[in-house]
Short mmCIF file of C-alpha atoms in Angstrom, two decimals:
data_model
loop_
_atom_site.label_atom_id
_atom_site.label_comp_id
_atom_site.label_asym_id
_atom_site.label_seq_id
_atom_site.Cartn_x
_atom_site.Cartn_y
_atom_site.Cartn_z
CA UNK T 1 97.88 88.29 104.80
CA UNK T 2 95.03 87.72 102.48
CA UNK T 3 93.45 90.41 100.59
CA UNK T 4 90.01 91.38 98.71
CA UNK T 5 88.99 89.38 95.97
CA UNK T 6 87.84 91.28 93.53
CA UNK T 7 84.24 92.96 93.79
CA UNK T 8 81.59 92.01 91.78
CA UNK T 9 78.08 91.73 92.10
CA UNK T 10 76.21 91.00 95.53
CA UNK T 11 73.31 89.97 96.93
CA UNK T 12 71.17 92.28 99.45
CA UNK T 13 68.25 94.81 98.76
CA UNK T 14 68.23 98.07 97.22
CA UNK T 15 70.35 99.63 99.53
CA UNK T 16 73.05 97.11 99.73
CA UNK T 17 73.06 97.15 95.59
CA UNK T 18 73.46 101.19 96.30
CA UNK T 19 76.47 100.63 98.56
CA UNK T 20 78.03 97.76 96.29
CA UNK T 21 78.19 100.59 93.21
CA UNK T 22 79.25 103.82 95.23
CA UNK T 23 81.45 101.28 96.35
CA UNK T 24 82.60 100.51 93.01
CA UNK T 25 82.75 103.85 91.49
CA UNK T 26 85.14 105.02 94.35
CA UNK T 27 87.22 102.27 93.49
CA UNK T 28 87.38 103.34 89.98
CA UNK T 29 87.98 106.77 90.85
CA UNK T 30 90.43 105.92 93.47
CA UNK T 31 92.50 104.19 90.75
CA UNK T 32 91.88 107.48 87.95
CA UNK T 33 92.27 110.21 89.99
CA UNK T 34 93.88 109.54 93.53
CA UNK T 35 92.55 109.93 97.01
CA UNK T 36 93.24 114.19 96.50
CA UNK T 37 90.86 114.31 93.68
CA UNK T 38 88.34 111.74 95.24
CA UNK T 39 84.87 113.98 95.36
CA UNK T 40 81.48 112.23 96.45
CA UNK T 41 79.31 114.01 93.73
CA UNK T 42 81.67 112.12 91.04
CA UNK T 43 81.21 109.20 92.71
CA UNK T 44 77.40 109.26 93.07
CA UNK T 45 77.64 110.03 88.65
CA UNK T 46 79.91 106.93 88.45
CA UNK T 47 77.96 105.10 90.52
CA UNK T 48 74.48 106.45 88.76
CA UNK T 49 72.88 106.94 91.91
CA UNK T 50 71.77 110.36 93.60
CA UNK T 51 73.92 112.69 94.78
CA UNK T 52 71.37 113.20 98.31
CA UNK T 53 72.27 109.42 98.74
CA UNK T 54 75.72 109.68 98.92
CA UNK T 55 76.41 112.47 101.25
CA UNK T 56 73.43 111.65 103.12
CA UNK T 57 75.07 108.05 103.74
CA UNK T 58 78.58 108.77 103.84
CA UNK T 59 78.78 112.00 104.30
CA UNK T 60 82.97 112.85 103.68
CA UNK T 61 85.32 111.02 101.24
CA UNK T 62 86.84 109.76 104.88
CA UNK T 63 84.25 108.12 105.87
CA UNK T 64 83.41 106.36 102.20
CA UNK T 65 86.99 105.46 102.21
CA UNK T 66 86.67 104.05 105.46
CA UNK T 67 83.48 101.95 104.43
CA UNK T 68 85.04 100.92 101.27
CA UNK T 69 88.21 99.26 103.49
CA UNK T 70 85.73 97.57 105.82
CA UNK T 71 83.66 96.09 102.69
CA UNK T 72 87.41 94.92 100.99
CA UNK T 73 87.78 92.91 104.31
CA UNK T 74 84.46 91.67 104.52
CA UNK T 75 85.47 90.55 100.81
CA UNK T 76 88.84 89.32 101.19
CA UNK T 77 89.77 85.58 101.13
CA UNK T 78 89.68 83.26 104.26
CA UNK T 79 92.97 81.92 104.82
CA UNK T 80 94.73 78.90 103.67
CA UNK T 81 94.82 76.28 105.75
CA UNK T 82 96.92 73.50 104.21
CA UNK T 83 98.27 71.77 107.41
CA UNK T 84 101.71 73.23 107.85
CA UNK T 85 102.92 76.68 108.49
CA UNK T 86 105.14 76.39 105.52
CA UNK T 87 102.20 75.51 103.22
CA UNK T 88 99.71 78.10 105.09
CA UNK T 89 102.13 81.05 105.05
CA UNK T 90 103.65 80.53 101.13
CA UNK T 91 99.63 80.89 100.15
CA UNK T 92 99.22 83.90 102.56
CA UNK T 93 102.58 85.47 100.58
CA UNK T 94 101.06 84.43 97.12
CA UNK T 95 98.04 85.67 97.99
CA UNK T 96 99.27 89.26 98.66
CA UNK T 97 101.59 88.79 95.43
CA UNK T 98 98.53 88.11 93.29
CA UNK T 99 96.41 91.33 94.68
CA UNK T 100 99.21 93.81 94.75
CA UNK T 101 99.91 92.88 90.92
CA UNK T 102 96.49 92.68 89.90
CA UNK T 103 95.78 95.23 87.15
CA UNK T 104 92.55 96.39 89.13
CA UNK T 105 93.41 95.65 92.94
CA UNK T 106 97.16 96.98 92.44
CA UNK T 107 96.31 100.12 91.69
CA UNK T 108 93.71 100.61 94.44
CA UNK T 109 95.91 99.65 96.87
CA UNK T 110 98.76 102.18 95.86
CA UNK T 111 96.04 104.88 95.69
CA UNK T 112 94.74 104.30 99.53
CA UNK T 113 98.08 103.41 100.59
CA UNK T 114 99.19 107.15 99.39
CA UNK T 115 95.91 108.47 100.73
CA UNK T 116 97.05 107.19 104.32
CA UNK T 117 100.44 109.24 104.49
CA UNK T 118 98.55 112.76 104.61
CA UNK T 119 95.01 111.59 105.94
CA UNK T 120 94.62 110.32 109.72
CA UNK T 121 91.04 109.33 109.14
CA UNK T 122 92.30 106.75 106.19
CA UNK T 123 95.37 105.50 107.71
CA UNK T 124 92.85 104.86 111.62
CA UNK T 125 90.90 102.93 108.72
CA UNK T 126 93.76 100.83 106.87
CA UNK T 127 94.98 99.95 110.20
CA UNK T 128 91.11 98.62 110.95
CA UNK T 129 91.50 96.57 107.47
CA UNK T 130 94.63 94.98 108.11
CA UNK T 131 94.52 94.58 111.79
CA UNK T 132 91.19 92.24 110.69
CA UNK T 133 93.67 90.18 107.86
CA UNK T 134 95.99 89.55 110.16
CA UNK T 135 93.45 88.09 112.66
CA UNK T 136 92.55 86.16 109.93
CA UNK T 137 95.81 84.50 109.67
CA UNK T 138 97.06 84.26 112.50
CA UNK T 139 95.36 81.24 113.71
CA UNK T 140 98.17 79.43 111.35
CA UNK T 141 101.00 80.65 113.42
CA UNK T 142 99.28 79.64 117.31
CA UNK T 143 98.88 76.31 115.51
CA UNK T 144 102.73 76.05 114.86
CA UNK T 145 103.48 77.17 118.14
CA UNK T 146 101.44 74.72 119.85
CA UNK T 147 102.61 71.95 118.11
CA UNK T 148 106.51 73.09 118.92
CA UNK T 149 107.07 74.31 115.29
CA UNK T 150 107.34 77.60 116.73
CA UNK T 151 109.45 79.33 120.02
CA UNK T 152 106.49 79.46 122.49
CA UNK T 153 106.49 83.58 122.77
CA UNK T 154 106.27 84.00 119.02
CA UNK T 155 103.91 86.84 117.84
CA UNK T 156 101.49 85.57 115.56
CA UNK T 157 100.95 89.11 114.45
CA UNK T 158 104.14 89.93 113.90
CA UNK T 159 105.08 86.80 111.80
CA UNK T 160 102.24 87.45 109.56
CA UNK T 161 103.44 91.10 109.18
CA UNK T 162 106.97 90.08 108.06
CA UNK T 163 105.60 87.85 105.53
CA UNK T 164 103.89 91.00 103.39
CA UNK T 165 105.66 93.65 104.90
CA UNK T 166 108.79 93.13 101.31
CA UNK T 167 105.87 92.70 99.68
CA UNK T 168 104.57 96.20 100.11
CA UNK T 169 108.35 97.44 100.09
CA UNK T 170 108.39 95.96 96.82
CA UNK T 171 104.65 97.93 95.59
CA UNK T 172 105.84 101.14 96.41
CA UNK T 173 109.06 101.42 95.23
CA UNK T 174 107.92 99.71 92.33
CA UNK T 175 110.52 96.48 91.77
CA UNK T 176 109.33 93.96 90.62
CA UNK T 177 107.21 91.63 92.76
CA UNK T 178 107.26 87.84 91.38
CA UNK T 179 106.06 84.68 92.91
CA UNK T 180 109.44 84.06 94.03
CA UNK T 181 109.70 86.75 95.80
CA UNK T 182 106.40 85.96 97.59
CA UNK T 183 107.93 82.36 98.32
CA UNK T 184 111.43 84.65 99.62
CA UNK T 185 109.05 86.33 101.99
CA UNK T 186 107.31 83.74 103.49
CA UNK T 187 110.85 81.59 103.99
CA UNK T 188 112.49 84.69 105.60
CA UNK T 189 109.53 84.95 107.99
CA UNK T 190 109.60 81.45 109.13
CA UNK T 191 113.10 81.37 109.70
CA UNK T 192 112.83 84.61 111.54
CA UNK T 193 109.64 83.44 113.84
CA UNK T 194 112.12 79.71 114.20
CA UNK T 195 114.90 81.86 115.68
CA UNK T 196 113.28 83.80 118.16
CA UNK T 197 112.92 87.23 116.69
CA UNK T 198 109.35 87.77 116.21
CA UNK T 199 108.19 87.49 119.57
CA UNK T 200 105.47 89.43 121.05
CA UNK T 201 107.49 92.50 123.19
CA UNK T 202 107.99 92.05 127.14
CA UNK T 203 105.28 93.70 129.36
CA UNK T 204 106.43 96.05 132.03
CA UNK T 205 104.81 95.96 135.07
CA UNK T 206 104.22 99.25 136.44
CA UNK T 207 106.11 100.79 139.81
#
């Protein structure tokens, strides 16, 4: 799946240049300290913006962590859409490759990624973000199975998950994650969705 590009600046008022910083500044904090040492008043001071302003719009480091996920989607990348699955899902794993070794976006990641093992509010959130990037993608996969590429009860969500789920495997138990094993992942998923095993799961009717 595709992930954020990174932030920089953007247009909008005074208040969206407010959000755009505290967004920032929990970034950078994220990636310092880690989600247990996240605190809003160090935030607002990164972010050079009141302290009022912060909890008055956000309130709990939940909810800016929450905000910050929904403004890394609104951010992220469109997907690929080169013409063949092949094509579409090798830039989707490349894509994922790039962000998780990014010096900046790598980092973040592993910080909200540890955040959502011991806080339900952040892992409801990260399931928001990448529910939305694999809606973005999966488009590529219906396409394949209507033109016969694909088994027709192939899950479109599922195939996108298998493409970044080694990915992730890879980012938190800290091998090494190359383009070839991007290209790995996104082979492995196609052959998987070709022989039938990523298909979306029977529905039982009720007695």
């Amino acid at each position: 799946m595709s992930e954020p590009t990174p932030p920089g600046a953007r247009p909008g008022g005074r208040t969206a240049r407010v959000r755009a910083a505290v967004l920032r500044a929990a970034e950078d904090a994220l990636i310092e300290n880690g989600f247990a040492r996240l605190d809003l008043a160090d935030v607002a001071r990164r972010a050079v913006v009141g302290k009022t302003t912060v909890y008055r719009r956000w309130g709990t480091v939940e909810a800016l962590i929450a905000d910050l996920l929904a403004d890394m989607a609104a951010q992220s990348l469109p997907r690929a859409d080169t013409g063949t699955l092949e094509g579409d899902l090798l830039a989707n794993a490349h894509l994922v490759q790039r962000t998780l070794t990014d010096p900046r976006q790598g980092p973040l990641f592993r910080a909200i990624l540890a955040a959502a093992l011991t806080d339900a509010d952040t892992a409801a959130a990260l399931r928001v973000f990448y529910d939305t990037r694999v809606a973005e993608w999966a488009p590529a996969v219906r396409t394949a199975v209507d033109g016969g590429d694909l088994p027709p009860a192939t899950d479109p969500a599922q195939v996108i998950r298998a493409v970044s789920a080694p990915l992730y495997y890879r980012l938190l138990t800290g091998a090494p994650l190359l383009p070839a094993h991007a290209d790995q992942a996104a082979h492995s998923a196609i052959a998987a969705a070709r022989a039938g095993t990523l298909t979306s799961p029977p529905q039982h009717l009720g007695r």
